[in-house]
XYZ file of C-alpha atoms in Angstrom:
221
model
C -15.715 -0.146 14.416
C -15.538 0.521 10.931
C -18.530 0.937 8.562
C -17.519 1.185 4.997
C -18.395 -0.698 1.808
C -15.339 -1.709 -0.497
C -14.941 -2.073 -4.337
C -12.740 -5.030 -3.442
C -14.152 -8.534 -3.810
C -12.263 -12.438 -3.556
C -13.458 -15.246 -4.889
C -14.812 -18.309 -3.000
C -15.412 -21.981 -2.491
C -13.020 -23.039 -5.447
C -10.298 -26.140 -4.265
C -6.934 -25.424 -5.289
C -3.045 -27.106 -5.352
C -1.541 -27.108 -2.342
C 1.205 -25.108 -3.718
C -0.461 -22.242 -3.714
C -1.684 -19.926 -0.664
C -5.193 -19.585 -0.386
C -5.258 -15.828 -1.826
C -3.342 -17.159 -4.778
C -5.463 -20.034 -5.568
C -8.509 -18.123 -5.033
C -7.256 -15.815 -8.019
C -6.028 -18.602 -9.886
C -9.498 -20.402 -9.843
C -11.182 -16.921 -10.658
C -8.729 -16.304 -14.062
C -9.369 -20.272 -15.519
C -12.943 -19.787 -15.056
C -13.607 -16.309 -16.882
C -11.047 -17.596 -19.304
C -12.751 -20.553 -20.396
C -15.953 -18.247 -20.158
C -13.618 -16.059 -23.144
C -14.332 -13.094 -20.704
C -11.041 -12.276 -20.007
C -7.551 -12.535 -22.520
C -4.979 -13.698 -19.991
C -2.399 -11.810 -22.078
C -3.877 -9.089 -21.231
C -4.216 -9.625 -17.223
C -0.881 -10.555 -17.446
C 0.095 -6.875 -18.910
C -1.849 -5.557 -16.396
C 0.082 -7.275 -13.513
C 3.930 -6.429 -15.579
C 2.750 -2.756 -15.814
C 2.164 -2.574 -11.834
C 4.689 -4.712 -10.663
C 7.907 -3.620 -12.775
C 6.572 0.225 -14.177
C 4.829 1.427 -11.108
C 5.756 -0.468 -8.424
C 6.525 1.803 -5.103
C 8.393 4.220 -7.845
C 5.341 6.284 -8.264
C 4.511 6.603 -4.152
C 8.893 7.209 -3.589
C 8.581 10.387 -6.151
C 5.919 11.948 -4.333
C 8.030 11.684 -1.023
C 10.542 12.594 -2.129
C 9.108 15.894 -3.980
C 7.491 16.383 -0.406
C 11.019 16.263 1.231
C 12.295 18.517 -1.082
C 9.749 21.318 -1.781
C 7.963 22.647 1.212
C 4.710 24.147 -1.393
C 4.191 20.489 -2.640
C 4.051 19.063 0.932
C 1.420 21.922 1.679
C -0.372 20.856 -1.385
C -0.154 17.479 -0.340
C -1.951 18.068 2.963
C -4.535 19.938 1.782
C -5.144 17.799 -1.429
C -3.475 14.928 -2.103
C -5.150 13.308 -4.490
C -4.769 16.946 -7.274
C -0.868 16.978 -5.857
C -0.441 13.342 -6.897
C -2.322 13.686 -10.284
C -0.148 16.944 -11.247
C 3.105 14.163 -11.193
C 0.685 11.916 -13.660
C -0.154 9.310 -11.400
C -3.741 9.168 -11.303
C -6.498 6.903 -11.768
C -7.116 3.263 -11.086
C -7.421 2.783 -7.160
C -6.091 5.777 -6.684
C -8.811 8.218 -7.460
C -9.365 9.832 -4.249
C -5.849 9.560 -1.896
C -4.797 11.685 1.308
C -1.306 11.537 2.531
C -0.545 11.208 6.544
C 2.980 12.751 7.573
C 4.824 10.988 10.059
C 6.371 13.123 12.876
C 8.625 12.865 15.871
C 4.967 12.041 17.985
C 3.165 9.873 15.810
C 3.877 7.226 13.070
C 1.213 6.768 10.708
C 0.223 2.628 9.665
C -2.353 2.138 6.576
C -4.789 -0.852 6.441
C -7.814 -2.301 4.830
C -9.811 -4.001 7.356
C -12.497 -5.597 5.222
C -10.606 -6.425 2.433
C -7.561 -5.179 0.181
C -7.870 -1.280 -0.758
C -4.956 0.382 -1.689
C -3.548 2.920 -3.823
C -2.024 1.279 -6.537
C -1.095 4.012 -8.881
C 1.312 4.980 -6.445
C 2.194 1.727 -4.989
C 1.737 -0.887 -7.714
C -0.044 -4.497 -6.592
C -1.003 -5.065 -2.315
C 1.702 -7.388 -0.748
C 0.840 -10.757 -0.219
C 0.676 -9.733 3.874
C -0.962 -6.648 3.726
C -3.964 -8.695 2.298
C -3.799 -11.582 5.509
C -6.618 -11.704 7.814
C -4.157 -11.232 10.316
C -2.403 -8.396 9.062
C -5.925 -6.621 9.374
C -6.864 -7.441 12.057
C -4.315 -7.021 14.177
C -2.502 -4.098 12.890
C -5.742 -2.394 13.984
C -5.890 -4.550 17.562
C -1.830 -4.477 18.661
C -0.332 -2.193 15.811
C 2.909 -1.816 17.957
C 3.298 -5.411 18.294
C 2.644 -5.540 14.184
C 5.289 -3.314 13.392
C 7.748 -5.174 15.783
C 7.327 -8.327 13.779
C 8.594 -6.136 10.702
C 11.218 -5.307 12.860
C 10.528 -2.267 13.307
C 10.370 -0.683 17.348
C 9.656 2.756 17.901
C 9.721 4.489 21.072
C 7.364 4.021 24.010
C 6.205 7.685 23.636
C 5.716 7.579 19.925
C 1.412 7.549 19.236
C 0.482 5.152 16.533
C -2.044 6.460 14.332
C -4.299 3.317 11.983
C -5.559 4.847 9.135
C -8.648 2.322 7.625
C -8.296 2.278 3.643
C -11.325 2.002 1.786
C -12.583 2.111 -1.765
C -13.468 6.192 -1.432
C -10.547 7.197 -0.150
C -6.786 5.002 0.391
C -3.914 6.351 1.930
C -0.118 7.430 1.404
C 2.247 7.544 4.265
C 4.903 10.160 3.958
C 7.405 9.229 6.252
C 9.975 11.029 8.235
C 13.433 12.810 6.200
C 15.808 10.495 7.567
C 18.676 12.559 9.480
C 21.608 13.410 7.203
C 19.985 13.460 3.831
C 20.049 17.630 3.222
C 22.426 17.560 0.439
C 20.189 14.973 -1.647
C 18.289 15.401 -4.788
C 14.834 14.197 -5.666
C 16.002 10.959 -7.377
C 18.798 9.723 -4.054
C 16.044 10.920 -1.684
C 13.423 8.505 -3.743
C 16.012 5.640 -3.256
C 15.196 6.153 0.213
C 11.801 5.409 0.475
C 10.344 2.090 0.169
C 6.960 0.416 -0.339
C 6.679 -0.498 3.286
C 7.519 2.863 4.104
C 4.511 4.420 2.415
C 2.784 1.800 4.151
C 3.879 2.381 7.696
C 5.382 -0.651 8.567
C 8.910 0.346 7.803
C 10.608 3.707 8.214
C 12.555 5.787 5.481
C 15.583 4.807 4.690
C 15.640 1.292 6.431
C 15.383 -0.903 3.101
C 15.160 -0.729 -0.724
C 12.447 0.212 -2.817
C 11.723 -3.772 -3.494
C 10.987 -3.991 0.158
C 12.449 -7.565 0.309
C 12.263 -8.936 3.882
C 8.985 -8.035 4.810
C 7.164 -10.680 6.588
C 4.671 -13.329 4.436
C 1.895 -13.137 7.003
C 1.594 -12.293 10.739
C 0.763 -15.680 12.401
């Protein structure tokens, strides 16, 4: 059970074009109404939505991981406070106010969701995926996580706890995953390459894909 409330809201009961999921077209009905209201400039949404997707991104979340790989203080700081550790590398603010990282170990893999709605730290991982937003995703990453995290194609050992951390608008969540093996002689910047969105998610391991996290899964049926 989870009792929380959330700063996230959708919008409802609008129709939409077929072409569009239902997430999409319930944002897409919510824009054309406040713009013909004049309360929003769409020019500006739009730079709102550039900024995330192609300036912060993952980037943000990969430099913290990395920094944790490589300096054993910062992943002490990280531990203790997140959130301050984050802010001292400048990425702060908007739903990402109040953060705590989980470490990933040889016993237990870490996997973030919202249950209610769509919380997530975007200053260090730009805009939600399409999936992570899915009824199904939260549901059942908190019901069968295992069987979740197989669909990304990712298996981890029968022994290995899984750990589902509930994100909500007081506090969201940063997965710091496991070094992968080999990696020693890396910098901050090859060690960031590493480490991608679904990573800091939990629903991919380090080193597995790039930072654009193509592949994932659309939506869990």
């Amino acid at each position: 059970m989870h009792d929380h409330d959330h700063d996230d809201h959708h919008a409802r009961g609008h129709d939409h074009d077929n072409h569009y999921s239902d997430m999409q077209a319930r944002v897409k009905a919510l824009e054309t109404l406040l713009t013909e209201k004049r309360l929003i400039d769409p020019a500006a949404i739009d730079a709102i939505v550039e900024t995330y997707e192609t300036k912060v991104g993952p980037r943000n979340g990969a430099h913290v991981v990395a920094k944790a790989w490589s300096e054993a203080d910062f992943a002490d700081w990280l531990k203790r406070d997140a959130t301050a550790a984050i802010a001292s590398l400048g990425y702060a603010g908007r739903q990402g106010e109040h953060m705590r990282a989980v470490f990933n170990t040889p016993e237990t893999h870490n996997l973030i969701v919202c249950t209610l709605c769509s919380c997530y730290p975007w200053s260090v991982l730009g805009l939600p995926p399409v999936w992570y937003k899915a009824p199904a995703y939260r549901s059942r990453a908190v019901i069968d996580p295992r069987g979740v995290l197989a669909e990304f194609g990712l298996t981890l050992p029968e022994g290995k706890k899984i750990r589902v951390w509930d994100s909500t608008a007081e506090l969201r969540y940063l997965v710091i995953p496991e070094r992968p093996a080999g990696t020693e002689g890396m910098d901050e910047q090859s060690l960031a390459g590493l480490v991608s969105r679904d990573a800091m998610i939990g629903t991919a391991v380090a080193g597995s894909s790039k930072i654009s996290a193509a592949g994932s899964p659309e939506v869990l049926p």
